[in-house]
Amino acid sequence: MITIHDKEFAPFLTSEEISKRIKALAWKINADYAGKRPLVLGILNGSFIFAADLFRELAVEAEISFIKLASYKGTTTTGNVITAIGLEETLTDRHIIIVEDIIDTGKTLSTFLPQLTRQQPASIKIATFLTKPTALKYDVKADYTAFEIEDKFVVGYGLDYDGLGRNLPDLYILK
Ligand code: IMP
Ligand code: MG
């Protein structure tokens, strides 16, 4: 058992289990992207460890870049807008693989994906470390998922609880 801030977390997935699953995902991606030179787009902060581990297992020619999504409410327009900070590559005609730490409600990606599509990439696929199928509220589907988990808060392997826990090699679940 570990304590982060005020909460107790129990061991959930070991780094060995995680590593095994990531190798399996990478084999699929290697097969799907042979000769395509994909651009992997890691969404900061949560995905940086998953993205690094997944990227190292890719055997195809591939590029990687990281972006930060900042959401804000427009003062004159309705609804949320998400801006991608740090996106320098031209996405037009590229094969994009978005890498996320977790798809929870799906709100972030469902808002951001249409903005990416506008740049007319050749293809967009989503690789996520975790999904919480019962928490999903928006129409987002991952193409590569390492683990489907129940709707409970998890921490470690890049995911944080209020800023802490990202450096834990294993994944922990809220008690
Ligand atoms: P969504 O827009 O609801 O899919 O939100 C996804 C984001 O919420 C993730 O990128 C995480 O930053 C955060 N999040 C959701 N569930 C968890 C969790 O269990 N642990 C840590 N962060 C989480
Ligand atoms: Mg995140």
XYZ file of C-alpha atoms and ligand atoms in Angstrom:
199
model
C 0.000 0.000 0.000
C 1.221 3.538 -0.720
C -0.004 6.955 0.358
C -0.057 9.969 -1.960
C -1.267 13.231 -0.439
C -4.284 12.147 1.617
C -5.177 8.915 -0.208
C -4.190 5.255 -0.103
C -3.471 3.300 -3.240
C -3.052 -0.449 -3.742
C -0.764 -2.170 -6.265
C -2.617 -2.795 -9.528
C -0.269 -3.508 -12.460
C 3.448 -4.228 -12.221
C 5.991 -2.690 -14.558
C 6.629 -6.204 -15.954
C 2.954 -6.653 -16.858
C 2.898 -3.195 -18.403
C 6.052 -3.811 -20.399
C 4.722 -7.112 -21.783
C 1.497 -5.463 -22.970
C 3.375 -2.576 -24.583
C 5.513 -4.998 -26.586
C 2.336 -6.633 -27.886
C 0.885 -3.241 -28.872
C 4.117 -2.313 -30.632
C 4.060 -5.511 -32.714
C 0.591 -4.541 -33.950
C 1.703 -1.013 -34.734
C 4.816 -2.292 -36.509
C 2.644 -4.467 -38.727
C 0.099 -1.708 -39.413
C 2.657 1.010 -40.220
C 5.283 -0.813 -42.281
C 6.659 1.673 -44.829
C 4.427 4.526 -43.577
C 6.774 6.515 -41.300
C 4.130 7.540 -38.717
C 4.319 10.683 -36.607
C 3.690 9.741 -32.989
C 2.069 12.612 -31.077
C 2.349 12.235 -27.325
C -0.098 14.244 -25.227
C 1.669 15.785 -22.225
C 2.020 15.402 -19.351
C 0.532 11.998 -18.603
C 1.691 10.074 -21.679
C 5.415 10.774 -21.520
C 6.435 7.455 -19.962
C 4.050 5.311 -21.999
C 5.064 7.162 -25.177
C 8.777 6.625 -24.458
C 8.326 2.911 -23.772
C 6.041 2.344 -26.752
C 8.265 4.356 -29.090
C 11.355 2.326 -28.151
C 9.520 -0.847 -29.203
C 8.667 0.504 -32.645
C 10.731 -1.139 -35.365
C 9.325 0.948 -38.223
C 10.745 4.337 -39.191
C 8.859 6.798 -37.010
C 8.973 10.358 -35.721
C 7.812 11.568 -32.329
C 6.645 14.916 -31.039
C 4.897 16.022 -27.870
C 2.072 18.483 -27.416
C 0.269 19.932 -24.483
C -3.469 20.447 -24.700
C -4.822 23.518 -23.002
C -8.565 23.915 -22.802
C -10.228 27.234 -22.237
C -13.698 28.683 -22.554
C -13.916 31.255 -25.289
C -15.352 34.539 -24.060
C -17.450 35.149 -27.148
C -17.908 31.672 -28.614
C -19.770 28.865 -26.949
C -18.196 25.599 -25.861
C -14.676 24.595 -25.105
C -11.719 25.099 -27.377
C -8.568 23.081 -27.053
C -5.269 24.435 -28.273
C -2.227 22.295 -28.936
C 0.895 23.905 -27.551
C 4.169 22.888 -29.152
C 2.820 21.455 -32.374
C 5.353 22.437 -35.014
C 5.027 19.609 -37.517
C 2.789 19.890 -40.531
C 0.244 17.130 -40.185
C -1.033 17.257 -43.727
C -0.643 13.845 -45.420
C 1.047 12.369 -42.332
C 0.054 9.160 -40.553
C -0.614 10.339 -37.007
C -0.627 8.122 -33.922
C -1.943 10.033 -30.901
C -0.546 8.668 -27.649
C -2.571 9.254 -24.478
C -2.181 8.075 -20.908
C -5.878 7.435 -20.351
C -9.212 7.937 -22.033
C -11.623 8.628 -19.215
C -14.764 10.453 -20.385
C -13.205 11.012 -23.809
C -13.888 14.738 -23.626
C -10.315 15.855 -24.296
C -9.826 13.798 -27.431
C -13.337 14.269 -28.790
C -12.743 18.025 -28.708
C -9.213 17.882 -30.049
C -9.554 15.300 -32.861
C -11.740 17.445 -35.161
C -9.118 20.185 -34.914
C -6.427 17.739 -36.046
C -8.604 16.438 -38.855
C -8.786 19.932 -40.296
C -5.096 19.695 -41.177
C -5.944 16.712 -43.381
C -3.547 14.061 -42.141
C -3.378 10.831 -44.163
C -4.689 8.944 -41.113
C -5.222 9.364 -37.387
C -5.146 6.529 -34.868
C -5.169 6.603 -31.081
C -2.931 4.572 -28.796
C -3.804 4.788 -25.122
C -2.254 3.190 -22.085
C -5.626 2.936 -20.308
C -9.326 3.206 -21.059
C -12.206 3.248 -18.609
C -15.028 1.935 -20.814
C -17.771 2.561 -18.231
C -16.677 6.206 -17.777
C -16.797 7.030 -21.497
C -19.250 9.810 -22.314
C -17.974 11.058 -25.671
C -17.587 9.348 -29.009
C -13.900 8.408 -28.939
C -12.461 5.000 -29.754
C -8.869 3.989 -29.222
C -7.246 1.857 -31.909
C -4.567 0.485 -29.577
C -5.313 0.029 -25.870
C -2.855 -1.465 -23.399
C -5.386 -2.042 -20.582
C -9.124 -1.581 -20.073
C -9.816 -0.845 -16.411
C -12.832 -0.207 -14.213
C -13.855 3.357 -13.402
C -11.475 3.885 -10.489
C -8.709 6.434 -10.051
C -5.225 5.138 -10.815
C -1.771 6.604 -10.344
C 1.775 5.808 -11.485
C 3.497 5.103 -14.802
C 3.081 8.740 -15.837
C -0.347 9.313 -14.285
C -0.608 11.647 -11.330
C -2.784 12.367 -8.361
C -2.606 16.130 -7.915
C 0.912 16.336 -9.348
C 2.415 13.344 -7.573
C 2.946 9.705 -8.440
C 4.036 10.003 -12.074
C 7.452 8.500 -11.303
C 6.092 5.238 -9.863
C 7.149 2.397 -12.211
C 4.041 0.344 -11.326
C 0.390 1.361 -11.537
C -1.662 1.777 -8.345
C -5.421 1.980 -7.802
C -7.373 4.032 -5.277
C -8.499 1.965 -2.304
P -11.017 12.776 -20.463
O -11.034 14.029 -21.283
O -12.160 12.685 -19.519
O -10.866 11.513 -21.296
O -9.794 12.952 -19.487
C -8.646 12.287 -19.565
C -7.643 12.922 -18.638
O -8.078 12.931 -17.267
C -6.372 12.129 -18.651
O -5.482 12.563 -19.667
C -5.835 12.305 -17.251
O -5.027 13.458 -17.194
C -7.046 12.520 -16.396
N -7.442 11.251 -15.708
C -8.578 10.562 -15.890
N -8.634 9.474 -15.109
C -7.479 9.455 -14.404
C -6.923 8.544 -13.416
O -7.501 7.511 -13.033
N -5.695 8.874 -12.915
C -5.016 9.987 -13.305
N -5.486 10.860 -14.236
C -6.709 10.591 -14.783
Mg -3.601 13.535 -19.661
